[in-house]
Structures are given as structure tokens and as C-alpha cells.
Amino acid sequence: MAADGTNLGACRDGVCEVIVKVRDRIPIPGIPVTVAALDPTTVTLRITGGPGGQYGCSPCRMQSTDSGTTFTAAAGARVTVPTHVIDVLSFTPGGVMLRIGAK
């Protein structure tokens, strides 16, 4: 069970552990993150706009275009954005548990 359940508002301070589903917008300060796709073993997160800086992920697939950056990751992956890290913890029926924290 995620510490903050499905309460995405808990992410407004940049630290949370939540279960998200497709089309959820995660309110990480200054980083617009949307759950773009979800299947039983991977999640795709999309960032549009936001501050410039280093993006990365391990192990996962990252793709950057003029309109934003997408990350497709399985459980155990870590996505790094300029000010935060997003850990993919586990998959649940219809969702994925993420832990978000400051760098």
C-alpha cells in the first residue's frame, strides 16, 4: 500500500508515495508529469515544459522531442528530472506505485 494512497495532492511538496493511473497529473513542483500509458509491467510518464536540466532513467527507455520527454519504465526503475527522482515501486491492478522525492 502506498503511504499516500491515491492522494496526488500529497505530491505538491515534492515528496510522496502514491498509486497513479493513466491520465493522472502528478503535481511535482515545477515539473508537469502525466501518466501517459500503463500496462501490467510498464508505465510511461510524460513531462512537457518544466525547467531545463538533466533528465535520465535507469533502467528504462527515454525519448525527448520538441514537445517533451517520455520515460517508459518497469518496477525498479528510477526516473531523474532536474529537481526530483521518481522511483517505480510496483504495479497494482489498474495502477502503479511511485515514490517521489527531492534530489
PDB file of C-alpha atoms in Angstrom:
ATOM      1  CA  MET A   1       0.000   0.000   0.000  1.00  0.00           C
ATOM      2  CA  ALA A   2       1.316   3.439  -0.931  1.00  0.00           C
ATOM      3  CA  ALA A   3       1.878   5.750   2.032  1.00  0.00           C
ATOM      4  CA  ASP A   4      -0.292   8.475   0.432  1.00  0.00           C
ATOM      5  CA  GLY A   5      -2.704   6.133  -1.368  1.00  0.00           C
ATOM      6  CA  THR A   6      -4.158   7.824  -4.459  1.00  0.00           C
ATOM      7  CA  ASN A   7      -3.945  11.338  -2.974  1.00  0.00           C
ATOM      8  CA  LEU A   8      -1.935  13.102  -5.684  1.00  0.00           C
ATOM      9  CA  GLY A   9      -2.176  16.335  -3.700  1.00  0.00           C
ATOM     10  CA  ALA A  10       0.377  14.822  -1.323  1.00  0.00           C
ATOM     11  CA  CYS A  11       2.979  15.342  -4.091  1.00  0.00           C
ATOM     12  CA  ARG A  12       2.658  19.143  -4.044  1.00  0.00           C
ATOM     13  CA  ASP A  13       5.544  19.395  -1.568  1.00  0.00           C
ATOM     14  CA  GLY A  14       7.712  17.220  -3.835  1.00  0.00           C
ATOM     15  CA  VAL A  15       7.710  14.153  -1.569  1.00  0.00           C
ATOM     16  CA  CYS A  16       5.081  11.405  -1.817  1.00  0.00           C
ATOM     17  CA  GLU A  17       4.357   7.733  -2.380  1.00  0.00           C
ATOM     18  CA  VAL A  18       1.225   7.328  -4.492  1.00  0.00           C
ATOM     19  CA  ILE A  19      -0.640   4.957  -6.773  1.00  0.00           C
ATOM     20  CA  VAL A  20      -1.341   6.570 -10.146  1.00  0.00           C
ATOM     21  CA  LYS A  21      -3.327   5.592 -13.214  1.00  0.00           C
ATOM     22  CA  VAL A  22      -3.426   6.677 -16.870  1.00  0.00           C
ATOM     23  CA  ARG A  23      -4.032  10.425 -17.375  1.00  0.00           C
ATOM     24  CA  ASP A  24      -3.194  11.302 -13.767  1.00  0.00           C
ATOM     25  CA  ARG A  25      -1.222  14.537 -13.435  1.00  0.00           C
ATOM     26  CA  ILE A  26       1.334  14.388 -10.650  1.00  0.00           C
ATOM     27  CA  PRO A  27       1.803  17.878  -9.160  1.00  0.00           C
ATOM     28  CA  ILE A  28       5.565  17.798  -8.567  1.00  0.00           C
ATOM     29  CA  PRO A  29       6.675  21.415  -8.006  1.00  0.00           C
ATOM     30  CA  GLY A  30       7.774  22.920 -11.327  1.00  0.00           C
ATOM     31  CA  ILE A  31       7.701  19.577 -13.197  1.00  0.00           C
ATOM     32  CA  PRO A  32       4.474  18.790 -15.098  1.00  0.00           C
ATOM     33  CA  VAL A  33       4.328  14.950 -15.071  1.00  0.00           C
ATOM     34  CA  THR A  34       1.448  12.990 -16.626  1.00  0.00           C
ATOM     35  CA  VAL A  35       0.919   9.227 -16.685  1.00  0.00           C
ATOM     36  CA  ALA A  36       0.683   8.741 -20.460  1.00  0.00           C
ATOM     37  CA  ALA A  37       0.325   4.948 -20.614  1.00  0.00           C
ATOM     38  CA  LEU A  38       0.204   1.947 -18.331  1.00  0.00           C
ATOM     39  CA  ASP A  39       0.251  -1.781 -18.906  1.00  0.00           C
ATOM     40  CA  PRO A  40       0.757  -4.643 -16.435  1.00  0.00           C
ATOM     41  CA  THR A  41       4.568  -4.279 -16.442  1.00  0.00           C
ATOM     42  CA  THR A  42       5.470  -0.757 -17.631  1.00  0.00           C
ATOM     43  CA  VAL A  43       4.430   2.841 -17.080  1.00  0.00           C
ATOM     44  CA  THR A  44       5.052   5.751 -19.437  1.00  0.00           C
ATOM     45  CA  LEU A  45       5.498   9.159 -17.817  1.00  0.00           C
ATOM     46  CA  ARG A  46       5.420  12.333 -19.903  1.00  0.00           C
ATOM     47  CA  ILE A  47       6.958  15.685 -19.000  1.00  0.00           C
ATOM     48  CA  THR A  48       6.052  18.761 -21.023  1.00  0.00           C
ATOM     49  CA  GLY A  49       7.740  22.068 -20.432  1.00  0.00           C
ATOM     50  CA  GLY A  50       9.243  22.422 -16.982  1.00  0.00           C
ATOM     51  CA  PRO A  51      12.754  23.595 -16.207  1.00  0.00           C
ATOM     52  CA  GLY A  52      15.677  22.635 -18.378  1.00  0.00           C
ATOM     53  CA  GLY A  53      18.276  20.339 -16.972  1.00  0.00           C
ATOM     54  CA  GLN A  54      19.318  16.753 -16.736  1.00  0.00           C
ATOM     55  CA  TYR A  55      16.755  14.046 -17.369  1.00  0.00           C
ATOM     56  CA  GLY A  56      17.569  10.386 -17.091  1.00  0.00           C
ATOM     57  CA  CYS A  57      16.337   6.961 -16.185  1.00  0.00           C
ATOM     58  CA  SER A  58      17.771   3.609 -15.278  1.00  0.00           C
ATOM     59  CA  PRO A  59      16.838   1.032 -16.357  1.00  0.00           C
ATOM     60  CA  CYS A  60      14.207   2.396 -18.729  1.00  0.00           C
ATOM     61  CA  ARG A  61      13.651   3.970 -22.119  1.00  0.00           C
ATOM     62  CA  MET A  62      13.728   7.758 -22.518  1.00  0.00           C
ATOM     63  CA  GLN A  63      12.698   9.724 -25.596  1.00  0.00           C
ATOM     64  CA  SER A  64      12.962  13.507 -25.974  1.00  0.00           C
ATOM     65  CA  THR A  65      11.196  15.589 -28.614  1.00  0.00           C
ATOM     66  CA  ASP A  66      10.393  19.271 -29.046  1.00  0.00           C
ATOM     67  CA  SER A  67       7.111  18.701 -27.208  1.00  0.00           C
ATOM     68  CA  GLY A  68       8.533  16.946 -24.148  1.00  0.00           C
ATOM     69  CA  THR A  69      10.216  13.875 -22.739  1.00  0.00           C
ATOM     70  CA  THR A  70       8.733  10.427 -22.147  1.00  0.00           C
ATOM     71  CA  PHE A  71      10.053   7.688 -19.889  1.00  0.00           C
ATOM     72  CA  THR A  72       8.870   4.075 -20.169  1.00  0.00           C
ATOM     73  CA  ALA A  73       9.857   2.111 -17.082  1.00  0.00           C
ATOM     74  CA  ALA A  74       9.249  -1.146 -15.235  1.00  0.00           C
ATOM     75  CA  ALA A  75       9.287  -1.794 -11.490  1.00  0.00           C
ATOM     76  CA  GLY A  76      12.680  -0.988 -10.011  1.00  0.00           C
ATOM     77  CA  ALA A  77      13.435   1.872 -12.406  1.00  0.00           C
ATOM     78  CA  ARG A  78      14.415   5.375 -11.329  1.00  0.00           C
ATOM     79  CA  VAL A  79      13.495   8.433 -13.400  1.00  0.00           C
ATOM     80  CA  THR A  80      15.563  11.542 -12.735  1.00  0.00           C
ATOM     81  CA  VAL A  81      14.285  15.032 -13.522  1.00  0.00           C
ATOM     82  CA  PRO A  82      16.088  18.301 -12.742  1.00  0.00           C
ATOM     83  CA  THR A  83      14.923  18.591  -9.137  1.00  0.00           C
ATOM     84  CA  HIS A  84      13.393  15.212  -8.221  1.00  0.00           C
ATOM     85  CA  VAL A  85      13.623  11.453  -8.571  1.00  0.00           C
ATOM     86  CA  ILE A  86      10.688   9.156  -9.334  1.00  0.00           C
ATOM     87  CA  ASP A  87      11.056   5.525  -8.301  1.00  0.00           C
ATOM     88  CA  VAL A  88       8.752   2.940  -9.902  1.00  0.00           C
ATOM     89  CA  LEU A  89       7.955   0.626  -6.989  1.00  0.00           C
ATOM     90  CA  SER A  90       5.312  -1.870  -8.121  1.00  0.00           C
ATOM     91  CA  PHE A  91       2.254  -2.404 -10.276  1.00  0.00           C
ATOM     92  CA  THR A  92      -1.277  -2.821  -8.943  1.00  0.00           C
ATOM     93  CA  PRO A  93      -4.487  -3.661 -10.798  1.00  0.00           C
ATOM     94  CA  GLY A  94      -5.072  -0.520 -12.885  1.00  0.00           C
ATOM     95  CA  GLY A  95      -2.199   1.486 -11.407  1.00  0.00           C
ATOM     96  CA  VAL A  96       1.446   1.812 -10.486  1.00  0.00           C
ATOM     97  CA  MET A  97       3.030   2.817  -7.176  1.00  0.00           C
ATOM     98  CA  LEU A  98       5.565   5.633  -7.419  1.00  0.00           C
ATOM     99  CA  ARG A  99       7.816   7.197  -4.786  1.00  0.00           C
ATOM    100  CA  ILE A 100       8.764  10.805  -5.490  1.00  0.00           C
ATOM    101  CA  GLY A 101      11.455  12.704  -3.633  1.00  0.00           C
ATOM    102  CA  ALA A 102      13.803  15.648  -3.957  1.00  0.00           C
ATOM    103  CA  LYS A 103      17.266  15.087  -5.432  1.00  0.00           C
TER     104      LYS A 103
END
